[in-house]
Amino acid sequence: KQEVTQIPAALSVPEGENLVLNCSFTDSAIYNLQWFRQDPGKGLTSLLLIQSSQREQTSGRLNASLDKSSGRSTLYIAASQPGDSATYLCAVRRGSGGGADGLTFGKGTHLIIQP
Amino acid sequence: NAGVMQNPRHLVRRRGQEARLRCSPMKGHSHVYWYRQLPEEGLKFMVYLQKENIIDESGMPKERFSAEFPKEGPSILRIQQVVRGDSAAYFCASSSAAGFYEQYFGPGTRLTVT
């Protein structure tokens, strides 16, 4: 059974700092890994999608890496801003076949950027 | 191209009533997924459907919950005889195909059971 763990569960840093969020998963048989952002009471905003054959993806100040063999991904946020405050979710898409195609989510990292 | 649409956005039901949640996938998408986010818990996969077929319902509670994706119209998640523990945010996602293709999420339906 796939399990996804995100560390830390919460993080509070001053504005302007670079930071790293971590995600680990137990079963390396995945199609892809996706990072999402969720604001309180809101839906999910997709940030980055990394296919299993890729090593990293970049979008603006965000960079996500994937090491499939070790079951790890990191989300790097450069020059953090107060508007980055949200919960960040990591999810993997199962590649075990047999019809299984849902995403398995971590519990998220609650990020606060202090002005 | 409109995104994934869910309605209602907020739904209040009394214990014992039925809740019907609707999801219209993105245009051209034939794969639909339902997820539930309980308070203080992570998002959990519930069910994966293609048109007229349930492909994977391994995350669906065995009783009171059902899902369908008819040939015409939106996907429906139905919860019969709701209890307070069903209060949660229910998200729908759609994809153009299985496997490597991205899942796109709707805004969610927040169900409150009183």
PDB file of C-alpha atoms in Angstrom:
ATOM      1  CA  LYS A   1       0.000   0.000   0.000  1.00  0.00           C
ATOM      2  CA  GLN A   2       1.399   3.379  -1.033  1.00  0.00           C
ATOM      3  CA  GLU A   3       2.054   5.852   1.768  1.00  0.00           C
ATOM      4  CA  VAL A   4       3.119   9.465   1.299  1.00  0.00           C
ATOM      5  CA  THR A   5       4.799  11.430   4.067  1.00  0.00           C
ATOM      6  CA  GLN A   6       5.486  15.144   4.091  1.00  0.00           C
ATOM      7  CA  ILE A   7       8.022  16.820   6.329  1.00  0.00           C
ATOM      8  CA  PRO A   8       7.791  19.218   8.047  1.00  0.00           C
ATOM      9  CA  ALA A   9       4.099  19.289   8.933  1.00  0.00           C
ATOM     10  CA  ALA A  10       4.354  23.023   9.535  1.00  0.00           C
ATOM     11  CA  LEU A  11       6.901  25.692   8.739  1.00  0.00           C
ATOM     12  CA  SER A  12       7.102  29.391   9.538  1.00  0.00           C
ATOM     13  CA  VAL A  13       9.841  31.512   7.992  1.00  0.00           C
ATOM     14  CA  PRO A  14      10.519  35.224   7.387  1.00  0.00           C
ATOM     15  CA  GLU A  15       9.779  36.688   3.994  1.00  0.00           C
ATOM     16  CA  GLY A  16      12.592  36.400   1.460  1.00  0.00           C
ATOM     17  CA  GLU A  17      13.988  33.084   2.595  1.00  0.00           C
ATOM     18  CA  ASN A  18      14.475  30.118   0.314  1.00  0.00           C
ATOM     19  CA  LEU A  19      12.888  26.952   1.629  1.00  0.00           C
ATOM     20  CA  VAL A  20      12.521  23.267   0.907  1.00  0.00           C
ATOM     21  CA  LEU A  21       9.521  21.039   1.478  1.00  0.00           C
ATOM     22  CA  ASN A  22      10.010  17.301   1.534  1.00  0.00           C
ATOM     23  CA  CYS A  23       7.870  14.423   0.344  1.00  0.00           C
ATOM     24  CA  SER A  24       8.585  10.699   0.521  1.00  0.00           C
ATOM     25  CA  PHE A  25       6.638   7.723  -0.792  1.00  0.00           C
ATOM     26  CA  THR A  26       6.962   4.026  -0.071  1.00  0.00           C
ATOM     27  CA  ASP A  27       6.229   2.444  -3.470  1.00  0.00           C
ATOM     28  CA  SER A  28       8.407   3.632  -6.344  1.00  0.00           C
ATOM     29  CA  ALA A  29       6.000   2.216  -8.963  1.00  0.00           C
ATOM     30  CA  ILE A  30       4.426   5.557  -9.810  1.00  0.00           C
ATOM     31  CA  TYR A  31       3.387   7.273 -13.021  1.00  0.00           C
ATOM     32  CA  ASN A  32       4.008  10.770 -11.744  1.00  0.00           C
ATOM     33  CA  LEU A  33       4.159  13.058  -8.723  1.00  0.00           C
ATOM     34  CA  GLN A  34       2.260  16.280  -8.348  1.00  0.00           C
ATOM     35  CA  TRP A  35       2.625  19.234  -5.989  1.00  0.00           C
ATOM     36  CA  PHE A  36      -0.470  21.220  -5.091  1.00  0.00           C
ATOM     37  CA  ARG A  37      -1.251  24.298  -3.095  1.00  0.00           C
ATOM     38  CA  GLN A  38      -4.380  24.590  -0.983  1.00  0.00           C
ATOM     39  CA  ASP A  39      -5.542  27.806   0.652  1.00  0.00           C
ATOM     40  CA  PRO A  40      -7.839  27.568   3.699  1.00  0.00           C
ATOM     41  CA  GLY A  41     -11.326  26.468   2.720  1.00  0.00           C
ATOM     42  CA  LYS A  42     -10.404  26.368  -0.939  1.00  0.00           C
ATOM     43  CA  GLY A  43      -9.704  23.831  -3.640  1.00  0.00           C
ATOM     44  CA  LEU A  44      -6.412  22.524  -4.975  1.00  0.00           C
ATOM     45  CA  THR A  45      -4.151  24.472  -7.290  1.00  0.00           C
ATOM     46  CA  SER A  46      -1.722  22.319  -9.236  1.00  0.00           C
ATOM     47  CA  LEU A  47       1.815  23.714  -9.048  1.00  0.00           C
ATOM     48  CA  LEU A  48       4.052  21.178 -10.741  1.00  0.00           C
ATOM     49  CA  LEU A  49       3.712  17.719 -12.282  1.00  0.00           C
ATOM     50  CA  ILE A  50       6.778  15.499 -12.617  1.00  0.00           C
ATOM     51  CA  GLN A  51       6.530  12.361 -14.712  1.00  0.00           C
ATOM     52  CA  SER A  52       8.315   9.271 -13.411  1.00  0.00           C
ATOM     53  CA  SER A  53      10.938   9.567 -16.166  1.00  0.00           C
ATOM     54  CA  GLN A  54      11.784  13.165 -15.245  1.00  0.00           C
ATOM     55  CA  ARG A  55      14.136  14.491 -12.576  1.00  0.00           C
ATOM     56  CA  GLU A  56      12.731  17.972 -12.037  1.00  0.00           C
ATOM     57  CA  GLN A  57      10.275  20.622 -13.126  1.00  0.00           C
ATOM     58  CA  THR A  58      10.423  24.391 -12.718  1.00  0.00           C
ATOM     59  CA  SER A  59       7.793  27.093 -12.716  1.00  0.00           C
ATOM     60  CA  GLY A  60       8.781  30.607 -11.741  1.00  0.00           C
ATOM     61  CA  ARG A  61      10.140  30.567  -8.187  1.00  0.00           C
ATOM     62  CA  LEU A  62       9.219  26.915  -7.738  1.00  0.00           C
ATOM     63  CA  ASN A  63      11.393  23.911  -8.495  1.00  0.00           C
ATOM     64  CA  ALA A  64      10.409  20.329  -7.811  1.00  0.00           C
ATOM     65  CA  SER A  65      12.739  17.364  -7.991  1.00  0.00           C
ATOM     66  CA  LEU A  66      12.009  13.654  -8.093  1.00  0.00           C
ATOM     67  CA  ASP A  67      14.215  10.742  -7.114  1.00  0.00           C
ATOM     68  CA  LYS A  68      11.961   7.832  -7.915  1.00  0.00           C
ATOM     69  CA  SER A  69      14.377   5.101  -6.841  1.00  0.00           C
ATOM     70  CA  SER A  70      14.693   6.507  -3.329  1.00  0.00           C
ATOM     71  CA  GLY A  71      11.036   7.529  -3.140  1.00  0.00           C
ATOM     72  CA  ARG A  72      11.653  11.221  -2.553  1.00  0.00           C
ATOM     73  CA  SER A  73      10.649  14.576  -3.929  1.00  0.00           C
ATOM     74  CA  THR A  74      11.434  18.110  -2.832  1.00  0.00           C
ATOM     75  CA  LEU A  75       9.696  21.387  -3.569  1.00  0.00           C
ATOM     76  CA  TYR A  76      12.031  24.355  -3.502  1.00  0.00           C
ATOM     77  CA  ILE A  77      10.535  27.825  -3.113  1.00  0.00           C
ATOM     78  CA  ALA A  78      12.875  30.707  -3.818  1.00  0.00           C
ATOM     79  CA  ALA A  79      12.568  34.171  -2.307  1.00  0.00           C
ATOM     80  CA  SER A  80       9.423  33.363  -0.353  1.00  0.00           C
ATOM     81  CA  GLN A  81       6.596  35.900  -0.148  1.00  0.00           C
ATOM     82  CA  PRO A  82       3.644  36.255   2.262  1.00  0.00           C
ATOM     83  CA  GLY A  83       1.365  35.223  -0.597  1.00  0.00           C
ATOM     84  CA  ASP A  84       3.063  31.830  -0.586  1.00  0.00           C
ATOM     85  CA  SER A  85       1.416  31.061   2.749  1.00  0.00           C
ATOM     86  CA  ALA A  86      -0.754  27.979   2.232  1.00  0.00           C
ATOM     87  CA  THR A  87      -0.767  24.222   2.693  1.00  0.00           C
ATOM     88  CA  TYR A  88       1.376  22.376   0.164  1.00  0.00           C
ATOM     89  CA  LEU A  89       0.343  18.866  -0.785  1.00  0.00           C
ATOM     90  CA  CYS A  90       2.360  16.163  -2.482  1.00  0.00           C
ATOM     91  CA  ALA A  91       0.563  13.364  -4.346  1.00  0.00           C
ATOM     92  CA  VAL A  92       1.679  10.353  -6.344  1.00  0.00           C
ATOM     93  CA  ARG A  93      -0.270   8.598  -9.063  1.00  0.00           C
ATOM     94  CA  ARG A  94      -0.220   4.883  -8.629  1.00  0.00           C
ATOM     95  CA  GLY A  95       1.355   2.792 -11.344  1.00  0.00           C
ATOM     96  CA  SER A  96       0.472  -0.598  -9.952  1.00  0.00           C
ATOM     97  CA  GLY A  97      -2.067  -1.402 -12.629  1.00  0.00           C
ATOM     98  CA  GLY A  98      -5.210  -3.419 -12.082  1.00  0.00           C
ATOM     99  CA  GLY A  99      -7.299  -0.318 -12.535  1.00  0.00           C
ATOM    100  CA  ALA A 100      -5.668   1.543  -9.664  1.00  0.00           C
ATOM    101  CA  ASP A 101      -5.233   5.119 -10.857  1.00  0.00           C
ATOM    102  CA  GLY A 102      -6.095   7.396  -7.970  1.00  0.00           C
ATOM    103  CA  LEU A 103      -3.708   9.843  -6.358  1.00  0.00           C
ATOM    104  CA  THR A 104      -2.260   9.131  -2.929  1.00  0.00           C
ATOM    105  CA  PHE A 105      -1.758  12.326  -0.963  1.00  0.00           C
ATOM    106  CA  GLY A 106       0.475  13.309   1.907  1.00  0.00           C
ATOM    107  CA  LYS A 107      -1.031  15.270   4.788  1.00  0.00           C
ATOM    108  CA  GLY A 108       0.665  18.431   3.661  1.00  0.00           C
ATOM    109  CA  THR A 109       3.044  21.076   4.930  1.00  0.00           C
ATOM    110  CA  HIS A 110       1.361  24.143   6.405  1.00  0.00           C
ATOM    111  CA  LEU A 111       3.561  27.066   5.387  1.00  0.00           C
ATOM    112  CA  ILE A 112       3.481  30.549   6.890  1.00  0.00           C
ATOM    113  CA  ILE A 113       5.640  33.318   5.456  1.00  0.00           C
ATOM    114  CA  GLN A 114       6.038  36.142   7.945  1.00  0.00           C
ATOM    115  CA  PRO A 115       6.045  39.648   6.443  1.00  0.00           C
TER     116      PRO A 115
ATOM    117  CA  ASN B   1     -12.114  25.530 -21.972  1.00  0.00           C
ATOM    118  CA  ALA B   2     -13.968  25.397 -18.689  1.00  0.00           C
ATOM    119  CA  GLY B   3     -12.334  23.540 -15.861  1.00  0.00           C
ATOM    120  CA  VAL B   4     -13.813  20.818 -13.699  1.00  0.00           C
ATOM    121  CA  MET B   5     -17.121  21.973 -12.284  1.00  0.00           C
ATOM    122  CA  GLN B   6     -18.717  20.813  -9.073  1.00  0.00           C
ATOM    123  CA  ASN B   7     -22.069  21.677  -7.598  1.00  0.00           C
ATOM    124  CA  PRO B   8     -23.267  22.575  -5.197  1.00  0.00           C
ATOM    125  CA  ARG B   9     -20.267  24.288  -3.638  1.00  0.00           C
ATOM    126  CA  HIS B  10     -21.815  24.049  -0.199  1.00  0.00           C
ATOM    127  CA  LEU B  11     -24.426  21.542   0.933  1.00  0.00           C
ATOM    128  CA  VAL B  12     -26.109  21.244   4.300  1.00  0.00           C
ATOM    129  CA  ARG B  13     -28.018  18.094   5.171  1.00  0.00           C
ATOM    130  CA  ARG B  14     -29.611  16.813   8.333  1.00  0.00           C
ATOM    131  CA  ARG B  15     -28.710  13.413   9.649  1.00  0.00           C
ATOM    132  CA  GLY B  16     -30.531  10.695   7.736  1.00  0.00           C
ATOM    133  CA  GLN B  17     -31.012  12.701   4.539  1.00  0.00           C
ATOM    134  CA  GLU B  18     -29.393  11.988   1.184  1.00  0.00           C
ATOM    135  CA  ALA B  19     -26.604  14.064  -0.339  1.00  0.00           C
ATOM    136  CA  ARG B  20     -26.011  14.198  -4.094  1.00  0.00           C
ATOM    137  CA  LEU B  21     -22.790  15.776  -5.314  1.00  0.00           C
ATOM    138  CA  ARG B  22     -22.244  16.504  -8.987  1.00  0.00           C
ATOM    139  CA  CYS B  23     -19.092  16.737 -11.046  1.00  0.00           C
ATOM    140  CA  SER B  24     -18.746  17.798 -14.671  1.00  0.00           C
ATOM    141  CA  PRO B  25     -15.298  16.899 -16.005  1.00  0.00           C
ATOM    142  CA  MET B  26     -13.261  19.067 -18.298  1.00  0.00           C
ATOM    143  CA  LYS B  27     -14.307  18.923 -21.924  1.00  0.00           C
ATOM    144  CA  GLY B  28     -12.859  15.863 -23.577  1.00  0.00           C
ATOM    145  CA  HIS B  29     -12.120  14.079 -20.295  1.00  0.00           C
ATOM    146  CA  SER B  30     -13.693  10.694 -19.747  1.00  0.00           C
ATOM    147  CA  HIS B  31     -11.953   9.715 -16.493  1.00  0.00           C
ATOM    148  CA  VAL B  32     -13.361  10.984 -13.190  1.00  0.00           C
ATOM    149  CA  TYR B  33     -12.010  10.601  -9.671  1.00  0.00           C
ATOM    150  CA  TRP B  34     -13.611  11.452  -6.340  1.00  0.00           C
ATOM    151  CA  TYR B  35     -11.636  12.339  -3.213  1.00  0.00           C
ATOM    152  CA  ARG B  36     -12.683  13.204   0.332  1.00  0.00           C
ATOM    153  CA  GLN B  37     -10.925  15.540   2.731  1.00  0.00           C
ATOM    154  CA  LEU B  38     -12.036  15.079   6.315  1.00  0.00           C
ATOM    155  CA  PRO B  39     -11.273  17.832   8.846  1.00  0.00           C
ATOM    156  CA  GLU B  40      -7.651  17.656   9.984  1.00  0.00           C
ATOM    157  CA  GLU B  41      -6.965  14.736   7.638  1.00  0.00           C
ATOM    158  CA  GLY B  42      -5.414  14.400   4.237  1.00  0.00           C
ATOM    159  CA  LEU B  43      -7.177  13.908   0.955  1.00  0.00           C
ATOM    160  CA  LYS B  44      -8.233  10.312   0.376  1.00  0.00           C
ATOM    161  CA  PHE B  45      -9.068   8.655  -2.911  1.00  0.00           C
ATOM    162  CA  MET B  46     -12.592   7.250  -3.040  1.00  0.00           C
ATOM    163  CA  VAL B  47     -13.501   6.063  -6.516  1.00  0.00           C
ATOM    164  CA  TYR B  48     -12.368   6.143 -10.146  1.00  0.00           C
ATOM    165  CA  LEU B  49     -14.914   6.013 -12.949  1.00  0.00           C
ATOM    166  CA  GLN B  50     -15.012   6.061 -16.692  1.00  0.00           C
ATOM    167  CA  LYS B  51     -18.181   6.558 -18.675  1.00  0.00           C
ATOM    168  CA  GLU B  52     -20.747   4.041 -17.412  1.00  0.00           C
ATOM    169  CA  ASN B  53     -18.105   2.044 -15.534  1.00  0.00           C
ATOM    170  CA  ILE B  54     -16.660   1.984 -12.041  1.00  0.00           C
ATOM    171  CA  ILE B  55     -12.993   1.117 -12.453  1.00  0.00           C
ATOM    172  CA  ASP B  56     -11.713   1.297  -8.876  1.00  0.00           C
ATOM    173  CA  GLU B  57     -13.835   1.846  -5.767  1.00  0.00           C
ATOM    174  CA  SER B  58     -11.267   0.650  -3.272  1.00  0.00           C
ATOM    175  CA  GLY B  59     -11.487   3.873  -1.265  1.00  0.00           C
ATOM    176  CA  MET B  60     -15.260   4.031  -1.059  1.00  0.00           C
ATOM    177  CA  PRO B  61     -16.974   3.198   2.235  1.00  0.00           C
ATOM    178  CA  LYS B  62     -18.843  -0.075   1.843  1.00  0.00           C
ATOM    179  CA  GLU B  63     -22.206   1.260   2.919  1.00  0.00           C
ATOM    180  CA  ARG B  64     -24.287   4.333   2.052  1.00  0.00           C
ATOM    181  CA  PHE B  65     -21.892   5.642  -0.614  1.00  0.00           C
ATOM    182  CA  SER B  66     -22.288   5.127  -4.354  1.00  0.00           C
ATOM    183  CA  ALA B  67     -21.002   6.788  -7.494  1.00  0.00           C
ATOM    184  CA  GLU B  68     -21.949   6.831 -11.131  1.00  0.00           C
ATOM    185  CA  PHE B  69     -20.790   8.432 -14.350  1.00  0.00           C
ATOM    186  CA  PRO B  70     -23.555   7.997 -16.907  1.00  0.00           C
ATOM    187  CA  LYS B  71     -23.173   8.162 -20.643  1.00  0.00           C
ATOM    188  CA  GLU B  72     -24.762  11.600 -20.598  1.00  0.00           C
ATOM    189  CA  GLY B  73     -24.487  14.127 -17.810  1.00  0.00           C
ATOM    190  CA  PRO B  74     -22.261  14.670 -14.816  1.00  0.00           C
ATOM    191  CA  SER B  75     -20.761  12.176 -12.441  1.00  0.00           C
ATOM    192  CA  ILE B  76     -22.758  11.811  -9.228  1.00  0.00           C
ATOM    193  CA  LEU B  77     -21.511  10.886  -5.766  1.00  0.00           C
ATOM    194  CA  ARG B  78     -24.455   9.844  -3.618  1.00  0.00           C
ATOM    195  CA  ILE B  79     -24.403   9.515   0.135  1.00  0.00           C
ATOM    196  CA  GLN B  80     -27.480   7.975   1.676  1.00  0.00           C
ATOM    197  CA  GLN B  81     -28.580   8.477   5.285  1.00  0.00           C
ATOM    198  CA  VAL B  82     -25.821  10.946   6.030  1.00  0.00           C
ATOM    199  CA  VAL B  83     -24.180  11.039   9.444  1.00  0.00           C
ATOM    200  CA  ARG B  84     -22.126  13.779  11.067  1.00  0.00           C
ATOM    201  CA  GLY B  85     -18.919  11.924  10.206  1.00  0.00           C
ATOM    202  CA  ASP B  86     -19.678  12.478   6.510  1.00  0.00           C
ATOM    203  CA  SER B  87     -19.063  16.210   6.944  1.00  0.00           C
ATOM    204  CA  ALA B  88     -16.061  16.909   4.724  1.00  0.00           C
ATOM    205  CA  ALA B  89     -14.912  18.506   1.501  1.00  0.00           C
ATOM    206  CA  TYR B  90     -15.464  16.298  -1.531  1.00  0.00           C
ATOM    207  CA  PHE B  91     -13.288  16.937  -4.547  1.00  0.00           C
ATOM    208  CA  CYS B  92     -13.677  15.681  -8.053  1.00  0.00           C
ATOM    209  CA  ALA B  93     -10.855  15.429 -10.581  1.00  0.00           C
ATOM    210  CA  SER B  94     -10.822  14.535 -14.248  1.00  0.00           C
ATOM    211  CA  SER B  95      -8.230  13.299 -16.680  1.00  0.00           C
ATOM    212  CA  SER B  96      -8.098  12.639 -20.406  1.00  0.00           C
ATOM    213  CA  ALA B  97      -6.609   9.215 -19.801  1.00  0.00           C
ATOM    214  CA  ALA B  98      -5.165   7.036 -17.099  1.00  0.00           C
ATOM    215  CA  GLY B  99      -1.532   6.754 -16.125  1.00  0.00           C
ATOM    216  CA  PHE B 100       0.732   9.638 -17.097  1.00  0.00           C
ATOM    217  CA  TYR B 101      -1.947  12.223 -17.710  1.00  0.00           C
ATOM    218  CA  GLU B 102      -2.541  15.004 -15.192  1.00  0.00           C
ATOM    219  CA  GLN B 103      -5.623  15.050 -13.002  1.00  0.00           C
ATOM    220  CA  TYR B 104      -7.387  18.405 -12.845  1.00  0.00           C
ATOM    221  CA  PHE B 105      -9.350  19.229  -9.706  1.00  0.00           C
ATOM    222  CA  GLY B 106     -12.650  20.979  -9.213  1.00  0.00           C
ATOM    223  CA  PRO B 107     -13.330  23.527  -6.447  1.00  0.00           C
ATOM    224  CA  GLY B 108     -14.949  20.938  -4.202  1.00  0.00           C
ATOM    225  CA  THR B 109     -18.274  20.539  -2.431  1.00  0.00           C
ATOM    226  CA  ARG B 110     -18.300  21.189   1.286  1.00  0.00           C
ATOM    227  CA  LEU B 111     -20.853  18.966   2.954  1.00  0.00           C
ATOM    228  CA  THR B 112     -22.060  19.805   6.431  1.00  0.00           C
ATOM    229  CA  VAL B 113     -24.285  17.351   8.262  1.00  0.00           C
ATOM    230  CA  THR B 114     -26.278  18.854  11.115  1.00  0.00           C
TER     231      THR B 114
END
